[in-house]
PDB file of C-alpha atoms in Angstrom:
ATOM      1  CA  MET R   1       0.000   0.000   0.000  1.00 49.00           C
ATOM      2  CA  THR R   2       1.395   3.398  -0.925  1.00 51.00           C
ATOM      3  CA  MET R   3       0.742   6.540   0.998  1.00 50.00           C
ATOM      4  CA  ILE R   4       0.065   9.755  -0.763  1.00 56.00           C
ATOM      5  CA  LYS R   5       1.331  12.865   0.935  1.00 54.00           C
ATOM      6  CA  LEU R   6      -0.840  15.875   0.475  1.00 53.00           C
ATOM      7  CA  GLN R   7       1.013  19.117   0.206  1.00 55.00           C
ATOM      8  CA  LYS R   8      -0.476  22.399   1.132  1.00 56.00           C
ATOM      9  CA  THR R   9      -0.098  24.814  -1.682  1.00 60.00           C
ATOM     10  CA  GLU R  10      -0.144  28.537  -1.358  1.00 57.00           C
ATOM     11  CA  PRO R  11      -2.983  30.183  -3.205  1.00 58.00           C
ATOM     12  CA  VAL R  12      -1.859  31.810  -6.403  1.00 55.00           C
ATOM     13  CA  LYS R  13      -1.617  35.511  -5.810  1.00 59.00           C
ATOM     14  CA  MET R  14      -2.979  37.461  -8.707  1.00 53.00           C
ATOM     15  CA  ALA R  15      -1.032  40.476  -9.786  1.00 59.00           C
ATOM     16  CA  GLU R  16      -2.823  43.514  -8.483  1.00 73.00           C
ATOM     17  CA  PHE R  17      -3.421  46.332 -10.923  1.00 80.00           C
ATOM     18  CA  ARG R  18      -2.211  49.686  -9.732  1.00 87.00           C
ATOM     19  CA  ILE R  19      -3.106  52.971 -11.301  1.00 89.00           C
ATOM     20  CA  SER R  20       0.288  54.341 -10.289  1.00 86.00           C
ATOM     21  CA  GLU R  21       2.077  51.716 -12.404  1.00 89.00           C
ATOM     22  CA  SER R  22       0.279  52.584 -15.645  1.00 89.00           C
ATOM     23  CA  GLU R  23       1.108  55.949 -17.144  1.00 92.00           C
ATOM     24  CA  SER R  24      -1.350  55.452 -19.987  1.00 92.00           C
ATOM     25  CA  MET R  25      -4.159  54.755 -17.498  1.00 91.00           C
ATOM     26  CA  GLN R  26      -3.237  57.880 -15.559  1.00 92.00           C
ATOM     27  CA  TYR R  27      -3.460  59.973 -18.734  1.00 94.00           C
ATOM     28  CA  LYS R  28      -6.802  58.393 -19.682  1.00 93.00           C
ATOM     29  CA  LEU R  29      -8.223  59.101 -16.230  1.00 93.00           C
ATOM     30  CA  LEU R  30      -6.910  62.676 -16.236  1.00 93.00           C
ATOM     31  CA  TYR R  31      -8.474  63.262 -19.643  1.00 95.00           C
ATOM     32  CA  GLN R  32     -11.832  61.871 -18.523  1.00 94.00           C
ATOM     33  CA  ILE R  33     -11.767  63.988 -15.356  1.00 92.00           C
ATOM     34  CA  ARG R  34     -10.786  67.208 -17.181  1.00 94.00           C
ATOM     35  CA  THR R  35     -13.406  66.761 -19.885  1.00 94.00           C
ATOM     36  CA  GLY R  36     -16.101  66.010 -17.325  1.00 93.00           C
ATOM     37  CA  ASN R  37     -16.766  62.508 -18.645  1.00 93.00           C
ATOM     38  CA  MET R  38     -16.873  60.921 -15.187  1.00 93.00           C
ATOM     39  CA  SER R  39     -19.939  60.865 -12.993  1.00 94.00           C
ATOM     40  CA  ALA R  40     -19.815  61.705  -9.309  1.00 94.00           C
ATOM     41  CA  SER R  41     -20.049  58.016  -8.379  1.00 95.00           C
ATOM     42  CA  GLU R  42     -17.176  57.157 -10.748  1.00 95.00           C
ATOM     43  CA  LEU R  43     -15.087  59.929  -9.205  1.00 95.00           C
ATOM     44  CA  ASP R  44     -15.921  58.627  -5.724  1.00 95.00           C
ATOM     45  CA  LYS R  45     -14.872  55.124  -6.750  1.00 94.00           C
ATOM     46  CA  LEU R  46     -11.640  56.442  -8.269  1.00 94.00           C
ATOM     47  CA  GLN R  47     -10.893  58.402  -5.097  1.00 94.00           C
ATOM     48  CA  PHE R  48     -11.492  55.272  -3.013  1.00 95.00           C
ATOM     49  CA  LEU R  49      -9.162  53.205  -5.253  1.00 93.00           C
ATOM     50  CA  CYS R  50      -6.462  55.879  -5.151  1.00 94.00           C
ATOM     51  CA  THR R  51      -6.698  56.199  -1.368  1.00 95.00           C
ATOM     52  CA  ASN R  52      -6.353  52.432  -0.933  1.00 94.00           C
ATOM     53  CA  GLU R  53      -3.429  52.315  -3.337  1.00 94.00           C
ATOM     54  CA  LEU R  54      -1.718  55.156  -1.520  1.00 95.00           C
ATOM     55  CA  HIS R  55      -2.061  53.330   1.814  1.00 95.00           C
ATOM     56  CA  GLN R  56      -0.629  50.143   0.276  1.00 94.00           C
ATOM     57  CA  LEU R  57       2.305  52.010  -1.213  1.00 94.00           C
ATOM     58  CA  ARG R  58       3.005  53.760   2.094  1.00 96.00           C
ATOM     59  CA  SER R  59       2.949  50.416   3.920  1.00 95.00           C
ATOM     60  CA  GLU R  60       5.341  48.888   1.401  1.00 95.00           C
ATOM     61  CA  LEU R  61       7.629  51.892   1.699  1.00 96.00           C
ATOM     62  CA  ASP R  62       7.593  51.703   5.503  1.00 96.00           C
ATOM     63  CA  LYS R  63       8.497  48.015   5.332  1.00 96.00           C
ATOM     64  CA  MET R  64      11.334  48.652   2.880  1.00 96.00           C
ATOM     65  CA  LEU R  65      12.678  51.512   4.984  1.00 96.00           C
ATOM     66  CA  GLN R  66      12.639  49.317   8.089  1.00 96.00           C
ATOM     67  CA  GLU R  67      14.542  46.599   6.218  1.00 96.00           C
ATOM     68  CA  LEU R  68      17.136  49.176   5.136  1.00 95.00           C
ATOM     69  CA  ARG R  69      17.464  50.463   8.701  1.00 95.00           C
ATOM     70  CA  ASP R  70      17.924  46.900   9.961  1.00 94.00           C
ATOM     71  CA  GLN R  71      20.598  46.236   7.343  1.00 93.00           C
ATOM     72  CA  ASN R  72      22.308  49.509   8.190  1.00 93.00           C
ATOM     73  CA  ASN R  73      22.280  48.676  11.904  1.00 92.00           C
ATOM     74  CA  GLN R  74      23.763  45.250  11.172  1.00 91.00           C
ATOM     75  CA  MET R  75      26.495  46.811   9.040  1.00 89.00           C
ATOM     76  CA  GLN R  76      27.200  49.431  11.692  1.00 89.00           C
ATOM     77  CA  GLY R  77      27.531  46.661  14.266  1.00 85.00           C
ATOM     78  CA  LYS R  78      29.988  44.788  12.043  1.00 77.00           C
ATOM     79  CA  ASN R  79      31.962  47.971  11.449  1.00 76.00           C
ATOM     80  CA  GLU R  80      32.144  48.624  15.195  1.00 74.00           C
ATOM     81  CA  GLU R  81      33.319  45.026  15.782  1.00 75.00           C
ATOM     82  CA  ASN R  82      36.039  45.436  13.160  1.00 73.00           C
ATOM     83  CA  LYS R  83      37.173  48.737  14.703  1.00 71.00           C
ATOM     84  CA  GLU R  84      37.413  47.091  18.133  1.00 73.00           C
ATOM     85  CA  LYS R  85      39.430  44.195  16.696  1.00 71.00           C
ATOM     86  CA  ASP R  86      41.747  46.651  14.959  1.00 68.00           C
ATOM     87  CA  LYS R  87      42.250  48.577  18.220  1.00 69.00           C
ATOM     88  CA  GLU R  88      42.993  45.325  20.052  1.00 70.00           C
ATOM     89  CA  SER R  89      45.520  44.181  17.453  1.00 69.00           C
ATOM     90  CA  ILE R  90      47.250  47.581  17.507  1.00 67.00           C
ATOM     91  CA  ALA R  91      47.418  47.557  21.304  1.00 65.00           C
ATOM     92  CA  ALA R  92      48.912  44.046  21.334  1.00 60.00           C
TER      93      ALA R  92
END
């Protein structure tokens, strides 16, 4: 008798469309807004989408900045260790 191992698979994450990543979409939206071709409800929906996207981008930026700070702190710690070792070898 053979046993079959079931593996948990991660759900496939669909690429999320972002207005900020599409210059042509930005120009189309600007044109529609300037020419008055968008209804109030469409403008409200666009504002909601832009607000959500802005929050996502800010969160991603905060995460990236924290990772950079962590890397910098690690490098600073290594640099301090090397300076101490150099001082010890000079003193010896």
